[in-house]
Coordinates of C-alpha atoms and ligand atoms in Angstrom, one line a residue:
X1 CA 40.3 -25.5 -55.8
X2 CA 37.6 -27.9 -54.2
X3 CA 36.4 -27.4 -50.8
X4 CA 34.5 -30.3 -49.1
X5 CA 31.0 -29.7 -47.8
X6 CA 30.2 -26.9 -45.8
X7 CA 29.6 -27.6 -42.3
X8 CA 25.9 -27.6 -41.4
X9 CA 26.2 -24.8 -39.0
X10 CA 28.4 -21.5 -39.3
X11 CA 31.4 -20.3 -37.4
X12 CA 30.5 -17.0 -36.9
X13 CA 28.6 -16.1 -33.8
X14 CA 26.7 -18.4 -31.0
X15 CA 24.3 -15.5 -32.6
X16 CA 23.4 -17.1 -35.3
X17 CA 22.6 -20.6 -33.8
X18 CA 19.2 -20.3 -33.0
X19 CA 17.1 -21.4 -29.7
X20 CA 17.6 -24.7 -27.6
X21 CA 14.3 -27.1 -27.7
X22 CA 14.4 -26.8 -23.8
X23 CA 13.8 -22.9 -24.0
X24 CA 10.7 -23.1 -26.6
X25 CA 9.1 -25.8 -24.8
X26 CA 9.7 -23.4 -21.8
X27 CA 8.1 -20.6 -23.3
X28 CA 5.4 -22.9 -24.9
X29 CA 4.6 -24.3 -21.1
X30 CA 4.4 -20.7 -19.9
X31 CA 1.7 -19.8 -22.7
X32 CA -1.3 -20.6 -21.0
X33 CA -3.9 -18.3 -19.4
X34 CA -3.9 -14.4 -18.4
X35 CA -1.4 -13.3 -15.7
X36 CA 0.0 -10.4 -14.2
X37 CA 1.8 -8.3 -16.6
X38 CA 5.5 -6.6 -16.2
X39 CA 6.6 -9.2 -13.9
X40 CA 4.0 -9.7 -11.3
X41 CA 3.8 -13.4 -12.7
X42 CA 4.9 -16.6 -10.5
X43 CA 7.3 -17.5 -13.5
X44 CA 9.0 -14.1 -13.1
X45 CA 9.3 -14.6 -9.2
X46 CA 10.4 -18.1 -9.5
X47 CA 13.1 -17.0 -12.0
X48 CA 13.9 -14.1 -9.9
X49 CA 14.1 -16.6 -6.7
X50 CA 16.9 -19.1 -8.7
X51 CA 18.9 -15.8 -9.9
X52 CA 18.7 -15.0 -5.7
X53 CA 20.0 -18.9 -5.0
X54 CA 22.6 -18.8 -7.5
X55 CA 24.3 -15.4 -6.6
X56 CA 24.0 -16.1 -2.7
X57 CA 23.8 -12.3 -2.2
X58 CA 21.0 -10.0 -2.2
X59 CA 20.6 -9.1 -5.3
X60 CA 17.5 -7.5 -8.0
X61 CA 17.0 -8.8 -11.0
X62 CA 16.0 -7.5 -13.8
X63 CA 14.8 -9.3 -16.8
X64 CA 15.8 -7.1 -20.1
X65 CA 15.5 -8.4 -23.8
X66 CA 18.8 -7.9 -24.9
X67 CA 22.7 -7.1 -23.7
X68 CA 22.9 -3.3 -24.8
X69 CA 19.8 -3.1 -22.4
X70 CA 21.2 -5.1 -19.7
X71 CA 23.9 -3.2 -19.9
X72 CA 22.8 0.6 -19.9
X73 CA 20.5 -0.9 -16.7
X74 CA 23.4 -2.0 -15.1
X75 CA 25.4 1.4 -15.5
X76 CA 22.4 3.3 -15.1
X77 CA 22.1 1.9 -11.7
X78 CA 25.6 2.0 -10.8
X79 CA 26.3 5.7 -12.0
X80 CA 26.1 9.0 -10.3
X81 CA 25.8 12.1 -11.8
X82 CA 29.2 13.4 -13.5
X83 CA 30.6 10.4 -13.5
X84 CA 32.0 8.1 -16.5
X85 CA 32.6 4.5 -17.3
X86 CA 36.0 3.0 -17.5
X87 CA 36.9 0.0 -20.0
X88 CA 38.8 -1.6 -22.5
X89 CA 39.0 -0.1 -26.0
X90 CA 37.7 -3.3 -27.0
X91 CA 34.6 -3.3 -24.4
X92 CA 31.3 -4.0 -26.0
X93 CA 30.1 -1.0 -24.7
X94 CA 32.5 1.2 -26.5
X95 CA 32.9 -0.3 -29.9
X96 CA 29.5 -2.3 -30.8
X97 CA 26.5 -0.3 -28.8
X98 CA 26.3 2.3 -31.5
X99 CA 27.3 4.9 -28.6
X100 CA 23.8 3.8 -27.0
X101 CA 25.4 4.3 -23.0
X102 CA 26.8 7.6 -24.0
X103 CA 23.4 8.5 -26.2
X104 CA 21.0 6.9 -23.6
X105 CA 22.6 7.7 -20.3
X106 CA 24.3 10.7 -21.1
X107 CA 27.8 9.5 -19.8
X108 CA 30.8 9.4 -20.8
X109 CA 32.9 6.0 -21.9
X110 CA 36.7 5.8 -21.1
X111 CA 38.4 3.4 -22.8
X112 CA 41.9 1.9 -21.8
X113 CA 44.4 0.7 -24.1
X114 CA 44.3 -3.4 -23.3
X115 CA 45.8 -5.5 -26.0
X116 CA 44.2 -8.7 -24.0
X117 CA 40.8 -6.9 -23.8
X118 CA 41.2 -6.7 -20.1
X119 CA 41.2 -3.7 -17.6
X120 CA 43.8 -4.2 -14.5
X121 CA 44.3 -2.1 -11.2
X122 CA 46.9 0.0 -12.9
X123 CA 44.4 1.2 -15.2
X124 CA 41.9 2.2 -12.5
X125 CA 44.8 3.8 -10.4
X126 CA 45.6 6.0 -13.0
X127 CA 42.0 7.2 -13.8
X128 CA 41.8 7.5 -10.3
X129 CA 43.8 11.0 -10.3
X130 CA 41.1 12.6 -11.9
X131 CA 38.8 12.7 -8.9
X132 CA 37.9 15.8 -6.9
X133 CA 38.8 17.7 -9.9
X134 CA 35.9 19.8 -10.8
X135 CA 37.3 19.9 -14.4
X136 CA 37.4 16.3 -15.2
X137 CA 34.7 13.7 -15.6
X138 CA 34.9 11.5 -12.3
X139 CA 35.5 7.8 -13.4
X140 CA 32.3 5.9 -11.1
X141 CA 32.3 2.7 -12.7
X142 CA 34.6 0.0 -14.1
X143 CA 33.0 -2.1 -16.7
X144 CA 34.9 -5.8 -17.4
X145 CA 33.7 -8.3 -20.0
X146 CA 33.9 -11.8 -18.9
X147 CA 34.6 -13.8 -21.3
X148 CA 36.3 -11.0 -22.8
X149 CA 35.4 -9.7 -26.8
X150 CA 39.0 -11.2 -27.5
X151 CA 38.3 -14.7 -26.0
X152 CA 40.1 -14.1 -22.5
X153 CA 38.6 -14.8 -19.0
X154 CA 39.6 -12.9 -16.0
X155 CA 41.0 -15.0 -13.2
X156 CA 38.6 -15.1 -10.2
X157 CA 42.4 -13.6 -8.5
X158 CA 42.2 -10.4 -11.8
X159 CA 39.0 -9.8 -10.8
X160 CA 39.1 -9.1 -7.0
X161 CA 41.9 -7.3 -7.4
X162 CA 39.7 -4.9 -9.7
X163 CA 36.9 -4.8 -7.4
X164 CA 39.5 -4.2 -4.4
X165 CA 41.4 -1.1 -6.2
X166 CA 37.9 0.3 -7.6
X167 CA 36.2 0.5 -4.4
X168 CA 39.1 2.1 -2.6
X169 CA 38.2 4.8 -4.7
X170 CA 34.7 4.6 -4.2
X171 CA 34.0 3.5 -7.8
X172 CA 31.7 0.5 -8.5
X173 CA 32.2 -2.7 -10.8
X174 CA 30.4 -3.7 -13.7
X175 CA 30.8 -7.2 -15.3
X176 CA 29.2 -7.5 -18.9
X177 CA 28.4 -11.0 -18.8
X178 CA 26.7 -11.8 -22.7
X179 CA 29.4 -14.9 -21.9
X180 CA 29.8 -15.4 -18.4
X181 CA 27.9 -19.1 -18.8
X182 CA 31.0 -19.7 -20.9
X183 CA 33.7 -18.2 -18.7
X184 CA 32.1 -19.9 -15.9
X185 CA 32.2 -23.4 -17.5
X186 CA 36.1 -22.7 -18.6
X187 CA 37.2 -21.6 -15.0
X188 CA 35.1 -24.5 -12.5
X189 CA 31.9 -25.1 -14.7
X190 CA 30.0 -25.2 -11.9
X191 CA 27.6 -22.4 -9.0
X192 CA 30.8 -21.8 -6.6
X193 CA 32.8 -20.6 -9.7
X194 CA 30.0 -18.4 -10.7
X195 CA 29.6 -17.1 -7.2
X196 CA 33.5 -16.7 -7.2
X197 CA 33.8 -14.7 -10.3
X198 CA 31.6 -12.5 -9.8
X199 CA 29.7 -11.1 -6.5
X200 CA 32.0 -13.2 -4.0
X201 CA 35.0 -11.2 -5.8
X202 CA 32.9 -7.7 -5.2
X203 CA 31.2 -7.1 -8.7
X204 CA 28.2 -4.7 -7.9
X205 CA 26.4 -5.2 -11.1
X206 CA 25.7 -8.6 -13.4
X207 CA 24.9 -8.4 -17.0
X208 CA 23.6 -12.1 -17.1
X209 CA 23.8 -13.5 -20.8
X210 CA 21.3 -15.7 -22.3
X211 CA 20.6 -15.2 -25.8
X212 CA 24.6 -16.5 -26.6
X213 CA 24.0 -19.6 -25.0
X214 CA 20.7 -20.8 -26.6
X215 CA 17.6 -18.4 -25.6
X216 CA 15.9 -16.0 -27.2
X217 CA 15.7 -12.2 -25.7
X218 CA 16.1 -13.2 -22.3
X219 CA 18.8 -11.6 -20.3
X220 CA 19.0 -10.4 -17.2
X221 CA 20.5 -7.5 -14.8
X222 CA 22.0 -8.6 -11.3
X223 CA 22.2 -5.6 -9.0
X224 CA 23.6 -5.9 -5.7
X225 CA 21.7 -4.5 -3.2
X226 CA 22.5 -1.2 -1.1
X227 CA 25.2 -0.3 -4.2
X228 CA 23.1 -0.3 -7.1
X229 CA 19.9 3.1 -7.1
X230 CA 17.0 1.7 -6.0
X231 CA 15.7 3.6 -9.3
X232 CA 17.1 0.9 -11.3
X233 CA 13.5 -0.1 -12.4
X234 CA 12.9 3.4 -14.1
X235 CA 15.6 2.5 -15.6
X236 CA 14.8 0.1 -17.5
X237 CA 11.4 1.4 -18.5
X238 CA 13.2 4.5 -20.0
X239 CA 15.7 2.5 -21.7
X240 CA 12.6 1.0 -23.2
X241 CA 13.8 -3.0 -21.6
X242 CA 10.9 -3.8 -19.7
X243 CA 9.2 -6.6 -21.1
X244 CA 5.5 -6.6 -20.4
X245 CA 4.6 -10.0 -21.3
X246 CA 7.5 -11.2 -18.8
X247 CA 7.3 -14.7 -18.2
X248 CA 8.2 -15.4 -21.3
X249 CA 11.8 -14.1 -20.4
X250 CA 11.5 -15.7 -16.9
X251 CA 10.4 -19.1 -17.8
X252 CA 13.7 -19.6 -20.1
X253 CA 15.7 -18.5 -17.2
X254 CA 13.9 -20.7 -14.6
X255 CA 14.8 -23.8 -17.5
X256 CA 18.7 -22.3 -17.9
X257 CA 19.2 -22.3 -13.5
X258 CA 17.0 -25.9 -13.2
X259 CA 20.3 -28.6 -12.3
X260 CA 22.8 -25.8 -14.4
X261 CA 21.5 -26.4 -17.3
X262 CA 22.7 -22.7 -18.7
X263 CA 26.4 -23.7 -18.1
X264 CA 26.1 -27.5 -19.5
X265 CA 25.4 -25.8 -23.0
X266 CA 28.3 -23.2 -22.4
X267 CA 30.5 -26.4 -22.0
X268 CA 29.9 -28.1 -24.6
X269 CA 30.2 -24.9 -26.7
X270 CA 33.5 -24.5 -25.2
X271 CA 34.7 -28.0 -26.2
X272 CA 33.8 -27.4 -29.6
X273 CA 36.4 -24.3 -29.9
X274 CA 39.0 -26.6 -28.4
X275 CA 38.0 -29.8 -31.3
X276 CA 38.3 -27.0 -33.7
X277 CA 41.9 -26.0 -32.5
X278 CA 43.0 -29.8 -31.7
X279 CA 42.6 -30.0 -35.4
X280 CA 44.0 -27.1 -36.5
X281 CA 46.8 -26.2 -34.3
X282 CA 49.5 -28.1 -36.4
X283 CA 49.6 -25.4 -39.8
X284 CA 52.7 -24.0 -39.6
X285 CA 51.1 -20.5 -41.1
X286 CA 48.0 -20.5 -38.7
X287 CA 48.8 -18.0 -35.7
X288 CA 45.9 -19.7 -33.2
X289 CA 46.2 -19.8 -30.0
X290 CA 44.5 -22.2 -27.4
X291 CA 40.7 -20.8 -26.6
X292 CA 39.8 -20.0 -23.1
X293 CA 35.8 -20.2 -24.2
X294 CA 33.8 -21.1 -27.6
X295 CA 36.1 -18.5 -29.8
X296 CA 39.2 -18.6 -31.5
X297 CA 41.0 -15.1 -32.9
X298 CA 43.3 -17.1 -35.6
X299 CA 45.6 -14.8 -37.5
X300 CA 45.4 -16.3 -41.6
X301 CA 47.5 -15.5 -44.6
X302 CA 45.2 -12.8 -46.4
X303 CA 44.6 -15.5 -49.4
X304 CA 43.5 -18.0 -47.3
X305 CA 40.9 -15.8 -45.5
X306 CA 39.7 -14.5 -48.4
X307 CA 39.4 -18.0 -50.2
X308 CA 37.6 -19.6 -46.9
X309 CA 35.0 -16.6 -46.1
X310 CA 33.9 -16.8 -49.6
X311 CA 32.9 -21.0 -48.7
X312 CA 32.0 -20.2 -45.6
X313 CA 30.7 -16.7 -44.2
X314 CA 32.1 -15.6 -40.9
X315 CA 34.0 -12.5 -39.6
X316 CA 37.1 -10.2 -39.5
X317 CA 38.5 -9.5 -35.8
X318 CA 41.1 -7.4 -36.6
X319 CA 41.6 -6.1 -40.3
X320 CA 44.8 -5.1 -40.3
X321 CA 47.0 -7.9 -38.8
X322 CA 44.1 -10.7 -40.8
X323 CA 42.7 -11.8 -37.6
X324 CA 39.6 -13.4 -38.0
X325 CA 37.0 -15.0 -35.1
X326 CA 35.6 -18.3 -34.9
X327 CA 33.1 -19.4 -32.9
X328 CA 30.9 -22.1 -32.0
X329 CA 27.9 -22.6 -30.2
X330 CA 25.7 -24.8 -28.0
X331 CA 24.7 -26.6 -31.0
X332 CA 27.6 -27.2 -32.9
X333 CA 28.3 -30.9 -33.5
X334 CA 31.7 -32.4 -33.3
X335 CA 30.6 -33.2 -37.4
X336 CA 30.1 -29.2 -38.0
X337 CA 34.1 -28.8 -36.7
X338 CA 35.1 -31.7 -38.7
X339 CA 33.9 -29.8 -41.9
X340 CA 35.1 -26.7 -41.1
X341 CA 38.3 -27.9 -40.2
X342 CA 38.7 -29.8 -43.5
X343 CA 37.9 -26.7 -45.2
X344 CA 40.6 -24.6 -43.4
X345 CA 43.0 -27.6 -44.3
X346 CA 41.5 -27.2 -48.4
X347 CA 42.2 -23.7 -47.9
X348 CA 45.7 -24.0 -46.8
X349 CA 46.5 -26.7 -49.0
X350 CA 46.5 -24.0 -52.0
X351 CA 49.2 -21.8 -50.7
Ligands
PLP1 C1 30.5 -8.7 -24.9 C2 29.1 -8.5 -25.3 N1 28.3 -7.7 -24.6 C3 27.0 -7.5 -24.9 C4 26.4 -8.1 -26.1 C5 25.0 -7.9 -26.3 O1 24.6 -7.4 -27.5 P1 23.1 -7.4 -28.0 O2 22.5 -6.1 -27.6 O3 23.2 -7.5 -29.4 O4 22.3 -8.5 -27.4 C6 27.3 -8.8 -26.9 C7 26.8 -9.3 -28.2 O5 27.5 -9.5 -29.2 C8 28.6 -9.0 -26.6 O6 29.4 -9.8 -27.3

């Protein structure tokens, strides 16, 4: 069979786009002259200033270089001792971190069975009879992805009620956010939605993506204040995420937060996944369902998938059902869908 041209850009991960212009001239613009190292730089407190406006809550922050990082700072600060993490079997944390939270922080992971990749009250209720039992691990901390590593986004409704039933049982909340620029743009694409979905619903703790959405090792930790250990900067030296050439981190984040920039390239990822479905949606044999972000979880005859990742590389979901996940990025063009959408037709067509 023939397959048209390969798009110019994959379909794989917003990992393998690489970095917006906006963030190198950022970083190029910061490269000047000797500063304060480890943070003590005016980019880093400018950056750290913007993360302060755009949360409206007292918050740290906590520039890290990547989201395993960000995310053992986050527990780290939110954990006590004998204590474990709640979240979905399909949480980051569990399944792609190499066991780095369990290795790093000693703790133990509980994962809940979630066929949406989400965790809901019910689940927390029931880990919740293991407290005051000197025998079990004490669940401390619930840990939600948003977007979810299935696509999904948490209503701003799902996750207060999460924040509600964790803290009456004295356990904190943990929002991996390596996509929360694109759950932010789905849900209100603008500040208040942020706000909404996160601290305003009672998260304590922020992992703030940036690499996904067009930087380059720059993410960041949100802690609120008076929840998260004050020992959170230990922290991250131990877990070996303090940068000491900072501003390099900070001066992409102070471009993302200038006039919201961070979730304008979200969006437009975002409206690429929907192209890519608008053109898709109609095969009969194509299981897809509208996407909620910049990622589609199709389910494809084996053949087809086969016959497509051999054009055009990207990966398996979910091996045993032939579930596969799409995804754009902040610099696909409505040209790269085209292509790849007149390759999944080519592919089809052979059946
Ligand atoms: C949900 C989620 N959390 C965190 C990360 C961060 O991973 P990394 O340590 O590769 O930056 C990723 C990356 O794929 C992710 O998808």
């Amino acid at each position: 069979m023939s397959f048209p041209p390969a798009p110019a850009r994959f379909f794989a991960s917003d990992n393998f786009s690489g970095a917006h212009p906006r963030y190198l001239s950022a970083v190029e613009r910061a490269n000047s002259g000797h500063v304060m190292a480890y943070g003590g730089d005016e980019i880093t407190k400018q950056a750290t200033k913007l993360f302060q406006e755009l949360c409206d809550t007292d918050v740290d922050v906590l520039f890290t270089f990547n989201g395993t990082g960000s995310n053992i700072v986050a527990l780290g600060s939110l954990l006590r001792s004998a204590e474990s993490v709640l979240c979905s079997e399909w949480a980051h944390i569990h399944v792609d971190e190499t066991g780095a939270p369990e290795h790093i922080l000693g703790i133990k992971l509980q994962d809940v069975d979630s066929p949406d990749a989400k965790v809901t009250p019910a689940h927390i209720i029931s880990a919740s009879s293991a407290l005051g039992n000197v025998h079990h691990v004490q669940p401390g901390v619930v840990s939600i992805t948003q977007a979810t590593e299935l696509g999904t986004v948490y209503s701003i409704e799902e996750i207060r009620a999460i924040c509600e039933t964790a803290h009456s049982y004295g356990m904190r909340v943990h929002l991996d956010g390596a996509r929360i620029a694109n759950a932010t743009a789905s849900l209100g694409g603008d500040v208040a939605t942020f706000r909404a979905l996160t601290f305003g619903a009672g998260v304590d703790a922020v992992s703030f993506g940036g690499t996904k959405n067009g930087m380059f090792g720059a993410e960041a930790v949100l802690l609120r204040r008076g929840v998260a250990s004050d020992r959170s900067g230990f922290i991250r030296k131990q877990s070996t995420q303090l940068p000491s050439k900072m501003r390099y981190t900070a001066a992409q984040f102070v471009e993302a937060l200038t006039n919201n920039f961070w979730i304008e390239t979200a969006s437009h990822a975002n409206k690429m996944a929907m192209r890519l479905y608008d053109a898709l949606a109609h095969i009969d044999s194509l299981q897809i369902s509208s996407p909620a972000v910049n990622s589609l979880y199709p389910i494809l005859p084996v053949a087809v998938k086969e016959r497509l990742q051999a054009w055009n590389f990207f990966w398996d979901w979910d091996v045993s059902r032939s579930q596969v996940r799409w995804m754009t990025s902040w610099d696909t063009s409505p040209e790269d869908v085209d292509a790849f959408a007149a390759g999944v037709l080519a592919a089809f067509s052979e059946q």
